[in-house]
PDB file of C-alpha atoms in Angstrom:
ATOM      1  CA  UNK A  12      14.103  13.032 -13.878  1.00 61.00           C
ATOM      2  CA  UNK A  13      16.428  15.268 -12.134  1.00 82.00           C
ATOM      3  CA  UNK A  14      17.166  14.082  -8.531  1.00 86.00           C
ATOM      4  CA  UNK A  15      19.933  14.904  -6.152  1.00 92.00           C
ATOM      5  CA  UNK A  16      20.950  14.375  -2.488  1.00 94.00           C
ATOM      6  CA  UNK A  17      22.866  17.253  -1.054  1.00 95.00           C
ATOM      7  CA  UNK A  18      23.683  18.862   2.249  1.00 94.00           C
ATOM      8  CA  UNK A  19      20.885  21.110   3.495  1.00 94.00           C
ATOM      9  CA  UNK A  20      21.534  24.881   3.427  1.00 94.00           C
ATOM     10  CA  UNK A  21      19.881  27.831   5.175  1.00 93.00           C
ATOM     11  CA  UNK A  22      18.030  28.544   1.921  1.00 95.00           C
ATOM     12  CA  UNK A  23      16.204  25.148   2.423  1.00 95.00           C
ATOM     13  CA  UNK A  24      14.687  26.157   5.727  1.00 95.00           C
ATOM     14  CA  UNK A  25      11.201  27.082   4.436  1.00 95.00           C
ATOM     15  CA  UNK A  26      10.936  24.027   2.247  1.00 94.00           C
ATOM     16  CA  UNK A  27      12.017  21.677   5.020  1.00 93.00           C
ATOM     17  CA  UNK A  28       9.694  23.392   7.458  1.00 93.00           C
ATOM     18  CA  UNK A  29       6.769  22.948   5.087  1.00 92.00           C
ATOM     19  CA  UNK A  30       7.526  19.357   4.370  1.00 89.00           C
ATOM     20  CA  UNK A  31       7.908  18.338   8.008  1.00 85.00           C
ATOM     21  CA  UNK A  32       4.796  20.391   8.944  1.00 87.00           C
ATOM     22  CA  UNK A  33       2.786  18.743   6.234  1.00 85.00           C
ATOM     23  CA  UNK A  34       3.957  15.147   7.079  1.00 80.00           C
ATOM     24  CA  UNK A  35       3.580  15.461  10.895  1.00 79.00           C
ATOM     25  CA  UNK A  36       0.507  17.735  11.075  1.00 84.00           C
ATOM     26  CA  UNK A  37       2.466  19.911  13.489  1.00 86.00           C
ATOM     27  CA  UNK A  38       3.665  23.416  12.627  1.00 90.00           C
ATOM     28  CA  UNK A  39       7.492  23.565  12.475  1.00 88.00           C
ATOM     29  CA  UNK A  40       8.833  27.070  12.210  1.00 92.00           C
ATOM     30  CA  UNK A  41      11.479  27.710   9.530  1.00 93.00           C
ATOM     31  CA  UNK A  42      13.335  29.550  12.242  1.00 93.00           C
ATOM     32  CA  UNK A  43      13.519  26.282  14.186  1.00 91.00           C
ATOM     33  CA  UNK A  44      15.021  24.544  11.159  1.00 91.00           C
ATOM     34  CA  UNK A  45      17.431  27.417  10.656  1.00 93.00           C
ATOM     35  CA  UNK A  46      18.636  27.153  14.272  1.00 91.00           C
ATOM     36  CA  UNK A  47      19.035  23.427  13.952  1.00 88.00           C
ATOM     37  CA  UNK A  48      21.226  23.978  10.858  1.00 91.00           C
ATOM     38  CA  UNK A  49      23.211  26.627  12.685  1.00 91.00           C
ATOM     39  CA  UNK A  50      23.809  24.261  15.592  1.00 89.00           C
ATOM     40  CA  UNK A  51      24.923  21.530  13.240  1.00 89.00           C
ATOM     41  CA  UNK A  52      27.587  23.760  11.754  1.00 87.00           C
ATOM     42  CA  UNK A  53      29.317  23.664  15.075  1.00 87.00           C
ATOM     43  CA  UNK A  54      29.271  19.815  15.147  1.00 87.00           C
ATOM     44  CA  UNK A  55      31.168  18.249  12.213  1.00 84.00           C
ATOM     45  CA  UNK A  56      29.785  14.794  13.253  1.00 86.00           C
ATOM     46  CA  UNK A  57      26.193  15.837  12.470  1.00 90.00           C
ATOM     47  CA  UNK A  58      24.853  16.643   9.081  1.00 91.00           C
ATOM     48  CA  UNK A  59      21.459  17.065   7.419  1.00 92.00           C
ATOM     49  CA  UNK A  60      20.827  16.245   3.800  1.00 93.00           C
ATOM     50  CA  UNK A  61      17.877  16.865   1.485  1.00 93.00           C
ATOM     51  CA  UNK A  62      16.518  14.630  -1.261  1.00 91.00           C
ATOM     52  CA  UNK A  63      15.496  16.912  -4.069  1.00 91.00           C
ATOM     53  CA  UNK A  64      13.583  16.027  -7.193  1.00 87.00           C
ATOM     54  CA  UNK A  65      12.675  18.478  -9.883  1.00 86.00           C
ATOM     55  CA  UNK A  66      13.964  21.255  -7.663  1.00 88.00           C
ATOM     56  CA  UNK A  67      11.508  20.192  -4.903  1.00 89.00           C
ATOM     57  CA  UNK A  68      12.560  18.838  -1.584  1.00 90.00           C
ATOM     58  CA  UNK A  69      10.862  15.557  -0.899  1.00 87.00           C
ATOM     59  CA  UNK A  70      12.814  14.300   2.033  1.00 86.00           C
ATOM     60  CA  UNK A  71      15.521  14.761   4.636  1.00 88.00           C
ATOM     61  CA  UNK A  72      18.227  12.545   5.914  1.00 89.00           C
ATOM     62  CA  UNK A  73      20.012  13.052   9.241  1.00 88.00           C
ATOM     63  CA  UNK A  74      23.478  11.651   9.429  1.00 89.00           C
ATOM     64  CA  UNK A  75      25.444  11.496  12.782  1.00 88.00           C
ATOM     65  CA  UNK A  76      28.676   9.983  13.743  1.00 86.00           C
ATOM     66  CA  UNK A  77      28.753   8.141  17.068  1.00 83.00           C
ATOM     67  CA  UNK A  78      32.187   7.413  18.530  1.00 77.00           C
ATOM     68  CA  UNK A  79      32.971   4.887  21.312  1.00 73.00           C
ATOM     69  CA  UNK A  80      36.437   5.821  22.529  1.00 66.00           C
ATOM     70  CA  UNK A  81      36.215   3.692  25.608  1.00 70.00           C
ATOM     71  CA  UNK A  82      36.216   0.062  24.177  1.00 62.00           C
ATOM     72  CA  UNK A  83      37.821  -0.393  20.861  1.00 66.00           C
ATOM     73  CA  UNK A  84      37.735   3.063  19.144  1.00 69.00           C
ATOM     74  CA  UNK A  85      34.561   1.973  17.186  1.00 71.00           C
ATOM     75  CA  UNK A  86      32.758   4.545  15.112  1.00 75.00           C
ATOM     76  CA  UNK A  87      29.256   4.097  13.922  1.00 76.00           C
ATOM     77  CA  UNK A  88      27.007   6.299  11.803  1.00 80.00           C
ATOM     78  CA  UNK A  89      23.516   6.961  12.846  1.00 80.00           C
ATOM     79  CA  UNK A  90      21.035   7.635  10.074  1.00 81.00           C
ATOM     80  CA  UNK A  91      17.441   8.570  10.229  1.00 80.00           C
ATOM     81  CA  UNK A  92      15.074   9.633   7.496  1.00 74.00           C
ATOM     82  CA  UNK A  93      13.461  12.570   9.348  1.00 66.00           C
ATOM     83  CA  UNK A  94      10.714  13.060   6.854  1.00 62.00           C
ATOM     84  CA  UNK A  95       9.887  11.798   3.426  1.00 69.00           C
ATOM     85  CA  UNK A  96       7.161  12.509   0.919  1.00 63.00           C
ATOM     86  CA  UNK A  97       7.254  10.222  -2.088  1.00 61.00           C
ATOM     87  CA  UNK A  98       6.117  11.721  -5.360  1.00 57.00           C
ATOM     88  CA  UNK A  99       3.447   9.291  -6.748  1.00 60.00           C
ATOM     89  CA  UNK A 100       4.693  10.211 -10.292  1.00 58.00           C
ATOM     90  CA  UNK A 101       8.280   9.154  -9.454  1.00 54.00           C
ATOM     91  CA  UNK A 102       9.646   6.008 -11.073  1.00 46.00           C
ATOM     92  CA  UNK A 103      12.711   5.830  -8.777  1.00 49.00           C
ATOM     93  CA  UNK A 104      13.207   4.394  -5.360  1.00 63.00           C
ATOM     94  CA  UNK A 105      14.148   7.509  -3.281  1.00 74.00           C
ATOM     95  CA  UNK A 106      14.412   5.741   0.029  1.00 75.00           C
ATOM     96  CA  UNK A 107      16.801   3.224  -1.420  1.00 78.00           C
ATOM     97  CA  UNK A 108      18.786   6.063  -2.907  1.00 83.00           C
ATOM     98  CA  UNK A 109      19.011   7.665   0.600  1.00 84.00           C
ATOM     99  CA  UNK A 110      20.171   4.334   2.097  1.00 82.00           C
ATOM    100  CA  UNK A 111      22.835   3.916  -0.529  1.00 86.00           C
ATOM    101  CA  UNK A 112      23.906   7.497   0.003  1.00 89.00           C
ATOM    102  CA  UNK A 113      24.046   7.019   3.787  1.00 87.00           C
ATOM    103  CA  UNK A 114      26.149   3.873   3.376  1.00 87.00           C
ATOM    104  CA  UNK A 115      28.612   5.904   1.190  1.00 90.00           C
ATOM    105  CA  UNK A 116      28.799   8.596   3.877  1.00 90.00           C
ATOM    106  CA  UNK A 117      29.463   5.982   6.468  1.00 88.00           C
ATOM    107  CA  UNK A 118      32.256   4.495   4.362  1.00 88.00           C
ATOM    108  CA  UNK A 119      33.682   7.947   3.601  1.00 90.00           C
ATOM    109  CA  UNK A 120      33.843   8.654   7.366  1.00 86.00           C
ATOM    110  CA  UNK A 121      35.537   5.241   8.086  1.00 84.00           C
ATOM    111  CA  UNK A 122      32.649   4.042  10.136  1.00 84.00           C
ATOM    112  CA  UNK A 123      32.524   0.419  11.485  1.00 82.00           C
ATOM    113  CA  UNK A 124      28.843   0.179  10.837  1.00 82.00           C
ATOM    114  CA  UNK A 125      25.554   1.992  10.476  1.00 82.00           C
ATOM    115  CA  UNK A 126      22.486   2.327  12.695  1.00 81.00           C
ATOM    116  CA  UNK A 127      19.332   3.018  10.732  1.00 76.00           C
ATOM    117  CA  UNK A 128      16.849   4.587  13.183  1.00 74.00           C
ATOM    118  CA  UNK A 129      13.100   3.929  12.688  1.00 56.00           C
ATOM    119  CA  UNK A 130       9.946   4.909  14.478  1.00 47.00           C
ATOM    120  CA  UNK A 131       7.658   2.584  16.379  1.00 36.00           C
ATOM    121  CA  UNK A 132       4.872   2.592  13.675  1.00 41.00           C
ATOM    122  CA  UNK A 133       7.140   1.432  10.889  1.00 41.00           C
ATOM    123  CA  UNK A 134       8.639  -1.390  12.954  1.00 36.00           C
ATOM    124  CA  UNK A 135       5.224  -2.547  14.265  1.00 40.00           C
ATOM    125  CA  UNK A 136       3.532  -2.801  10.843  1.00 42.00           C
ATOM    126  CA  UNK A 137       5.698  -5.585   9.441  1.00 40.00           C
ATOM    127  CA  UNK A 138       9.037  -6.011  10.969  1.00 39.00           C
ATOM    128  CA  UNK A 139      10.544  -8.263   8.278  1.00 41.00           C
ATOM    129  CA  UNK A 140       9.184  -6.139   5.408  1.00 44.00           C
ATOM    130  CA  UNK A 141      10.588  -2.933   6.973  1.00 50.00           C
ATOM    131  CA  UNK A 142      14.143  -4.149   7.742  1.00 51.00           C
ATOM    132  CA  UNK A 143      16.674  -2.581   5.353  1.00 54.00           C
ATOM    133  CA  UNK A 144      18.690  -5.235   3.417  1.00 52.00           C
ATOM    134  CA  UNK A 145      21.773  -6.222   5.223  1.00 56.00           C
ATOM    135  CA  UNK A 146      20.639  -4.864   8.587  1.00 51.00           C
ATOM    136  CA  UNK A 147      19.450  -6.756  11.675  1.00 51.00           C
ATOM    137  CA  UNK A 148      17.026  -5.448  14.172  1.00 51.00           C
ATOM    138  CA  UNK A 149      18.017  -4.377  17.667  1.00 48.00           C
ATOM    139  CA  UNK A 150      15.040  -2.774  19.323  1.00 48.00           C
ATOM    140  CA  UNK A 151      14.061   0.222  17.269  1.00 45.00           C
ATOM    141  CA  UNK A 152      17.387   0.391  15.384  1.00 50.00           C
ATOM    142  CA  UNK A 153      18.667  -1.578  12.508  1.00 52.00           C
ATOM    143  CA  UNK A 154      22.337  -2.182  12.583  1.00 58.00           C
ATOM    144  CA  UNK A 155      24.614  -2.985   9.668  1.00 57.00           C
ATOM    145  CA  UNK A 156      28.197  -3.921  10.460  1.00 56.00           C
ATOM    146  CA  UNK A 157      30.916  -3.251   7.886  1.00 54.00           C
ATOM    147  CA  UNK A 158      33.722  -5.088   9.719  1.00 45.00           C
TER     148      UNK A 158
END
């Protein structure tokens, strides 16, 4: 099965728009996605990735770097799976692949740790079952320290 995680491009706007619209039930314009990608190009600390399987976008991953220059020059990465649509025929664990990829990105950017953002629904269902391995819960964020 051919899967890849790669940086989103302007050619992905229609597919991302359709995916997010389908999963949220709210119409998201491809122009909105294109504008978001354009704004991200001006900010090197903010990136959007797509999870692609069989040339079909099944999910998106937002990666942001947060810098705290005031205290100890600490840098954290902030990760959120914006949308995800698992293929029932897939034998792989895409969400785990996205987490591993995000950890590698955080390491590549010399981050001190990672914040995995979640929504209220996923944290309320079963907090212990939803916590990513190695993270601890802090409100609606799961934090994993590397140092």
